[in-house]
């Protein structure tokens, strides 16, 4: 019997980017973005044959034309005011040496944003839902959409997959709220702690650069603080267990009392700040300064709550559904789980202490992770 662990942990490239995109003046395209599963700037009546080049003089002419078409449509599309559809008619005699801001914004969305990058779309008020979209492919000149505000006008767009994230603007930190309130059409999120907050909301557990992020969900309606502390203790126990494993001291760790083990091995230098939200559902998440650590903690929480014995878990196979190919992180996680459970298999700690603690966290606070565990029977004839 093989135990299949799916950590569902997203492994992000080092150059991954996050953009905050405002859905037009007055958030006029907020509904269009959802309906068309796309994002775009206010550019009716034009198209790009290739990804826009900021140094192309014709690009600026096209953007002026789009602005003119947009004004004409919003004013009722009067026949006597029909704008020219020839970009050359919008050329200016004096061209600024530096590209205007709106040219940079077009370049950011249609050229710089790559497949897999995140697009964050805020609504109007603090209580409005913030959309999380993942760019599906690199720029496609054939992909255009229409908005009911500009009937008959095609708009160049980027295809996105909306992620199942349901958060209001007011639930983000102050800096991110300020970015969402900024009037600039598109802004790249660059601060590392802001990026990690967004990654936690978007993906739960993730790996980015040399570190990782861990998200643990709390699903009960009523949460007692003492029960929550015990749940956090269990997460800290598995984090401390990881540290002991990497130090080659796992047997010593498992030979200690539960709280003594945490006191002796927990090292706050391995972690960033904790992000806590206790609603229904709630969560607590934190960055971890080792790439494999978040997946390990979540996997141990999942295994200890799955009814799997230590002997069964010693034959764990990691199959990560969040990534198309097997990564080094997946292979390391599999090796770490197997090594850990081989030691558990020789003692009674797993069944007598660890798993009962895990069951208690399910009953009291509804503690869960996004990791799934299942048993796979060997092929017939084996």
Coordinates of C-alpha atoms in Angstrom, one line a residue:
X1 CA 0.0 0.0 0.0
X2 CA 1.5 3.3 -1.1
X3 CA 0.4 6.6 0.6
X4 CA 0.0 9.4 -2.0
X5 CA 0.5 12.9 -0.6
X6 CA -0.5 15.9 -2.8
X7 CA 1.0 19.0 -1.2
X8 CA -0.7 21.3 -3.8
X9 CA 2.2 23.6 -3.2
X10 CA 2.8 26.2 -5.9
X11 CA 6.5 26.6 -6.9
X12 CA 7.0 30.0 -8.4
X13 CA 9.9 31.2 -10.6
X14 CA 12.3 33.7 -9.2
X15 CA 11.2 36.3 -11.7
X16 CA 7.5 35.9 -10.9
X17 CA 5.6 39.2 -10.9
X18 CA 2.5 40.6 -9.3
X19 CA 0.5 43.6 -10.7
X20 CA -2.3 45.6 -9.2
X21 CA -4.6 46.6 -12.1
X22 CA -7.4 49.1 -11.7
X23 CA -10.4 48.2 -13.8
X24 CA -10.8 51.7 -15.5
X25 CA -12.0 55.0 -14.2
X26 CA -14.7 54.5 -11.6
X27 CA -13.9 50.8 -11.8
X28 CA -16.0 50.7 -14.9
X29 CA -14.6 47.4 -16.2
X30 CA -14.8 45.5 -12.9
X31 CA -17.7 43.3 -14.0
X32 CA -16.3 43.0 -17.6
X33 CA -13.1 41.5 -16.2
X34 CA -15.0 38.7 -14.5
X35 CA -17.4 38.1 -17.4
X36 CA -14.7 37.9 -20.1
X37 CA -12.1 36.1 -17.9
X38 CA -9.7 38.7 -19.0
X39 CA -8.0 42.0 -18.1
X40 CA -7.4 45.0 -20.2
X41 CA -6.8 48.7 -20.3
X42 CA -9.3 51.4 -21.6
X43 CA -8.3 50.9 -25.2
X44 CA -11.4 50.6 -27.4
X45 CA -11.1 50.3 -31.2
X46 CA -7.4 49.3 -31.6
X47 CA -5.4 46.1 -31.8
X48 CA -1.7 45.2 -31.4
X49 CA -0.1 43.0 -34.1
X50 CA 2.7 42.2 -31.7
X51 CA 3.4 42.9 -28.0
X52 CA 3.6 46.7 -27.7
X53 CA 7.0 48.4 -28.0
X54 CA 7.4 51.6 -26.0
X55 CA 9.8 53.0 -28.7
X56 CA 7.3 52.5 -31.5
X57 CA 6.0 56.0 -32.5
X58 CA 2.9 54.4 -34.0
X59 CA 2.0 52.9 -30.6
X60 CA 1.5 56.4 -29.2
X61 CA -0.7 57.3 -32.2
X62 CA -2.8 54.2 -31.6
X63 CA -3.3 55.1 -27.9
X64 CA -4.4 58.6 -28.8
X65 CA -6.9 57.1 -31.2
X66 CA -8.2 54.7 -28.6
X67 CA -8.7 57.6 -26.1
X68 CA -10.6 59.6 -28.8
X69 CA -12.8 56.6 -29.6
X70 CA -13.5 56.0 -25.9
X71 CA -14.6 59.6 -25.4
X72 CA -16.8 59.4 -28.5
X73 CA -18.5 56.3 -27.3
X74 CA -19.1 57.6 -23.8
X75 CA -20.7 60.8 -25.3
X76 CA -23.3 58.9 -27.3
X77 CA -21.4 57.9 -30.5
X78 CA -22.8 60.9 -32.5
X79 CA -22.3 60.4 -36.3
X80 CA -21.1 63.9 -36.8
X81 CA -18.3 63.4 -34.3
X82 CA -17.1 60.0 -35.6
X83 CA -13.4 59.8 -35.0
X84 CA -10.8 58.7 -37.6
X85 CA -9.7 55.1 -37.5
X86 CA -6.3 55.9 -39.0
X87 CA -3.6 56.1 -36.3
X88 CA -1.5 58.4 -38.5
X89 CA -4.2 61.1 -38.1
X90 CA -3.2 61.2 -34.4
X91 CA 0.5 61.9 -34.9
X92 CA 1.9 65.0 -33.1
X93 CA 4.7 67.3 -34.3
X94 CA 6.6 67.3 -31.0
X95 CA 7.2 63.9 -29.4
X96 CA 8.4 63.7 -25.8
X97 CA 11.7 62.0 -25.4
X98 CA 10.4 60.0 -22.5
X99 CA 7.4 57.8 -22.9
X100 CA 4.3 59.1 -21.1
X101 CA 3.0 57.1 -18.1
X102 CA 0.1 55.5 -20.1
X103 CA 2.7 54.1 -22.6
X104 CA 4.5 52.4 -19.7
X105 CA 1.2 51.1 -18.4
X106 CA 0.4 49.5 -21.8
X107 CA 3.8 48.0 -22.0
X108 CA 3.5 46.6 -18.4
X109 CA 0.2 44.8 -19.1
X110 CA 0.6 43.7 -22.7
X111 CA 4.3 43.1 -22.9
X112 CA 5.9 42.6 -19.5
X113 CA 3.2 40.5 -17.8
X114 CA 4.0 36.8 -18.6
X115 CA 2.2 33.6 -18.3
X116 CA 1.8 32.7 -14.6
X117 CA 2.1 36.3 -13.3
X118 CA -0.6 37.5 -10.9
X119 CA -3.0 40.3 -11.6
X120 CA -4.8 41.8 -8.6
X121 CA -8.0 43.7 -9.3
X122 CA -9.6 45.9 -6.6
X123 CA -13.2 47.1 -6.5
X124 CA -14.5 50.4 -5.4
X125 CA -15.0 50.3 -1.6
X126 CA -13.1 48.8 1.3
X127 CA -15.6 46.0 1.5
X128 CA -15.5 45.1 -2.2
X129 CA -14.0 41.8 -3.4
X130 CA -10.5 41.8 -4.7
X131 CA -10.0 39.6 -7.7
X132 CA -6.9 37.4 -8.1
X133 CA -6.2 36.5 -11.7
X134 CA -3.3 34.4 -13.1
X135 CA -2.2 35.3 -16.6
X136 CA -2.8 32.3 -18.8
X137 CA -0.3 32.9 -21.7
X138 CA 2.1 35.4 -23.2
X139 CA 0.6 38.2 -25.3
X140 CA -1.8 36.9 -28.0
X141 CA -2.6 39.6 -30.6
X142 CA -5.7 37.6 -31.6
X143 CA -7.3 37.7 -28.2
X144 CA -9.6 40.7 -27.9
X145 CA -12.8 41.3 -25.9
X146 CA -15.8 43.7 -26.0
X147 CA -17.3 45.8 -23.2
X148 CA -20.9 46.9 -23.1
X149 CA -19.6 50.4 -22.6
X150 CA -18.1 50.3 -26.1
X151 CA -20.5 48.3 -28.3
X152 CA -18.8 47.1 -31.5
X153 CA -15.3 48.0 -30.4
X154 CA -12.7 45.4 -29.8
X155 CA -10.2 45.8 -27.0
X156 CA -6.8 44.1 -26.8
X157 CA -6.8 41.9 -23.6
X158 CA -4.9 39.4 -21.6
X159 CA -6.5 36.0 -20.8
X160 CA -6.6 35.2 -17.0
X161 CA -7.8 32.4 -14.8
X162 CA -9.6 33.8 -11.8
X163 CA -8.5 32.1 -8.6
X164 CA -10.9 31.0 -5.9
X165 CA -10.0 33.8 -3.5
X166 CA -12.7 35.7 -1.6
X167 CA -11.2 38.6 0.2
X168 CA -12.3 42.2 0.7
X169 CA -9.9 45.1 0.2
X170 CA -10.0 45.9 3.9
X171 CA -8.5 42.5 4.8
X172 CA -5.1 43.4 3.3
X173 CA -2.2 45.3 5.0
X174 CA -2.2 49.1 4.8
X175 CA 0.5 49.3 2.1
X176 CA -1.4 47.0 -0.2
X177 CA -4.7 48.9 0.4
X178 CA -2.8 52.1 -0.5
X179 CA -1.6 50.5 -3.7
X180 CA -5.2 49.4 -4.5
X181 CA -6.4 53.0 -3.9
X182 CA -3.7 54.5 -6.2
X183 CA -5.1 56.0 -9.3
X184 CA -2.3 54.7 -11.6
X185 CA -3.8 52.1 -14.0
X186 CA -1.3 49.3 -13.2
X187 CA 1.4 49.0 -10.5
X188 CA 3.9 46.2 -9.9
X189 CA 4.0 44.9 -6.3
X190 CA 7.7 44.9 -5.4
X191 CA 8.0 44.7 -1.6
X192 CA 8.8 41.2 -0.5
X193 CA 6.5 41.1 2.5
X194 CA 3.6 42.4 0.4
X195 CA 4.3 39.8 -2.3
X196 CA 4.3 37.0 0.3
X197 CA 1.0 38.1 1.7
X198 CA -0.5 37.9 -1.8
X199 CA 1.1 34.6 -2.5
X200 CA -0.4 33.2 0.8
X201 CA -3.9 34.3 -0.3
X202 CA -3.5 33.1 -3.8
X203 CA -1.8 29.7 -3.3
X204 CA -1.9 28.8 0.3
X205 CA 1.5 26.9 0.5
X206 CA 4.1 28.1 -2.0
X207 CA 7.8 28.2 -2.7
X208 CA 9.4 31.4 -4.1
X209 CA 13.2 31.8 -4.4
X210 CA 14.9 30.1 -1.4
X211 CA 11.9 30.3 1.0
X212 CA 8.3 29.1 1.3
X213 CA 5.0 30.1 2.7
X214 CA 2.6 28.1 4.8
X215 CA -1.2 28.6 5.2
X216 CA -3.2 26.6 7.7
X217 CA -7.0 27.1 7.8
X218 CA -9.3 27.4 10.8
X219 CA -12.8 26.4 9.8
X220 CA -14.9 26.3 13.0
X221 CA -17.5 29.0 13.6
X222 CA -16.5 29.6 17.3
X223 CA -12.9 29.6 18.2
X224 CA -11.5 29.3 21.8
X225 CA -8.1 31.0 22.2
X226 CA -6.7 28.1 24.2
X227 CA -7.8 25.6 21.5
X228 CA -6.2 27.9 18.9
X229 CA -3.0 28.0 20.9
X230 CA -2.9 24.2 20.9
X231 CA -3.4 24.1 17.2
X232 CA -0.5 26.6 16.7
X233 CA 1.6 24.4 19.1
X234 CA 1.1 21.4 16.8
X235 CA 2.2 23.4 13.7
X236 CA 5.2 24.6 15.7
X237 CA 6.0 21.1 16.7
X238 CA 6.2 19.9 13.1
X239 CA 8.2 23.0 12.2
X240 CA 10.6 22.2 15.0
X241 CA 10.6 18.6 13.9
X242 CA 11.8 19.7 10.4
X243 CA 14.6 21.7 12.0
X244 CA 15.7 18.7 14.0
X245 CA 15.5 16.5 10.9
X246 CA 17.8 18.8 9.0
X247 CA 20.2 18.9 12.0
X248 CA 20.4 15.1 12.0
X249 CA 18.8 15.0 15.4
X250 CA 15.3 13.7 14.7
X251 CA 15.6 10.7 17.0
X252 CA 16.6 13.0 19.9
X253 CA 13.7 15.3 19.1
X254 CA 11.1 12.5 19.1
X255 CA 12.4 11.2 22.4
X256 CA 11.5 14.5 24.2
X257 CA 8.2 15.6 25.7
X258 CA 6.0 17.5 23.2
X259 CA 6.6 21.0 24.7
X260 CA 10.2 20.3 25.6
X261 CA 10.9 19.3 21.9
X262 CA 9.4 22.7 20.7
X263 CA 11.4 24.6 23.4
X264 CA 14.6 23.0 22.4
X265 CA 14.3 23.1 18.6
X266 CA 12.0 25.9 17.6
X267 CA 14.1 28.7 16.0
X268 CA 12.2 31.9 15.1
X269 CA 15.0 32.9 12.7
X270 CA 13.5 30.3 10.3
X271 CA 10.2 32.3 10.0
X272 CA 8.8 35.6 9.0
X273 CA 5.9 37.5 10.5
X274 CA 2.6 35.7 11.1
X275 CA -0.5 36.7 9.2
X276 CA -3.7 35.8 11.2
X277 CA -7.3 36.0 10.3
X278 CA -9.8 34.3 12.6
X279 CA -13.2 34.4 11.0
X280 CA -15.2 31.6 9.5
X281 CA -13.2 30.4 7.8
X282 CA -10.0 31.9 9.1
X283 CA -6.3 31.1 8.7
X284 CA -2.8 31.7 10.0
X285 CA 0.0 31.9 7.5
X286 CA 3.7 32.7 7.7
X287 CA 6.7 32.8 5.4
X288 CA 9.4 30.2 6.1
X289 CA 13.1 30.8 5.2
X290 CA 13.6 27.2 3.9
X291 CA 12.0 26.3 0.6
X292 CA 10.9 22.8 1.6
X293 CA 9.7 23.7 5.1
X294 CA 6.1 24.9 4.4
X295 CA 5.3 21.8 2.4
X296 CA 6.7 19.6 5.2
X297 CA 4.6 21.2 8.0
X298 CA 1.4 21.0 5.9
X299 CA 2.1 17.4 4.9
X300 CA 2.7 16.3 8.5
X301 CA -0.5 18.0 9.6
X302 CA -2.4 16.2 6.8
X303 CA -0.8 12.8 7.5
X304 CA -1.4 13.0 11.2
X305 CA -5.1 13.7 10.6
X306 CA -5.6 11.1 7.9
X307 CA -5.7 7.9 9.9
X308 CA -2.5 6.7 8.2
X309 CA -0.1 4.6 10.4
X310 CA 3.5 5.5 10.7
X311 CA 4.4 2.2 9.0
X312 CA 2.2 3.1 6.0
X313 CA 3.5 6.7 5.7
X314 CA 7.1 5.4 5.5
X315 CA 6.2 4.5 1.9
X316 CA 4.9 7.9 1.0
X317 CA 4.9 9.2 -2.6
X318 CA 4.6 12.9 -3.3
X319 CA 2.5 13.9 -6.3
X320 CA 2.1 17.7 -6.5
X321 CA -1.0 18.7 -8.5
X322 CA -0.1 22.4 -8.4
X323 CA 2.9 21.9 -10.8
X324 CA 3.1 20.2 -14.2
X325 CA 6.5 18.7 -13.7
X326 CA 8.2 17.0 -10.7
X327 CA 10.5 19.6 -8.9
X328 CA 13.5 19.3 -6.7
X329 CA 11.2 20.6 -3.9
X330 CA 8.8 17.7 -4.4
X331 CA 11.6 15.1 -4.4
X332 CA 13.1 16.6 -1.2
X333 CA 9.7 16.6 0.5
X334 CA 9.1 13.0 -0.3
X335 CA 12.5 12.0 1.1
X336 CA 12.0 14.1 4.2
X337 CA 8.6 12.5 4.9
X338 CA 9.9 9.0 4.4
X339 CA 12.9 9.6 6.7
X340 CA 10.7 11.0 9.4
X341 CA 8.1 8.3 9.2
X342 CA 10.6 5.5 9.3
X343 CA 11.7 6.7 12.7
X344 CA 8.1 7.2 13.9
X345 CA 7.4 3.6 12.7
X346 CA 9.8 2.3 15.4
X347 CA 8.1 4.1 18.3
X348 CA 4.6 4.6 19.5
X349 CA 4.6 8.4 19.5
X350 CA 2.7 8.8 16.3
X351 CA -0.4 6.8 17.3
X352 CA -0.3 7.5 21.0
X353 CA 0.4 11.3 21.1
X354 CA 0.8 13.1 17.7
X355 CA -2.3 11.8 15.9
X356 CA -4.6 12.3 18.9
X357 CA -3.4 15.9 19.2
X358 CA -4.2 16.4 15.5
X359 CA -7.7 14.9 15.9
X360 CA -8.3 17.4 18.7
X361 CA -7.4 20.3 16.5
X362 CA -9.9 19.1 13.9
X363 CA -12.7 18.9 16.6
X364 CA -12.0 22.2 18.3
X365 CA -10.9 24.7 15.6
X366 CA -11.4 22.8 12.4
X367 CA -7.7 22.9 11.5
X368 CA -7.0 21.8 8.0
X369 CA -4.5 22.3 5.1
X370 CA -4.8 22.1 1.4
X371 CA -2.7 18.9 1.4
X372 CA -4.6 15.7 0.4
X373 CA -3.6 12.1 1.5
X374 CA -4.9 8.9 -0.1
X375 CA -4.0 5.2 -0.2
X376 CA -3.1 3.6 -3.4
X377 CA -3.3 -0.2 -3.7
X378 CA -0.4 -1.9 -5.6
X379 CA -1.1 -3.0 -9.2
X380 CA -2.9 -6.4 -9.5
X381 CA -0.5 -9.3 -9.4
X382 CA 2.0 -7.6 -7.2

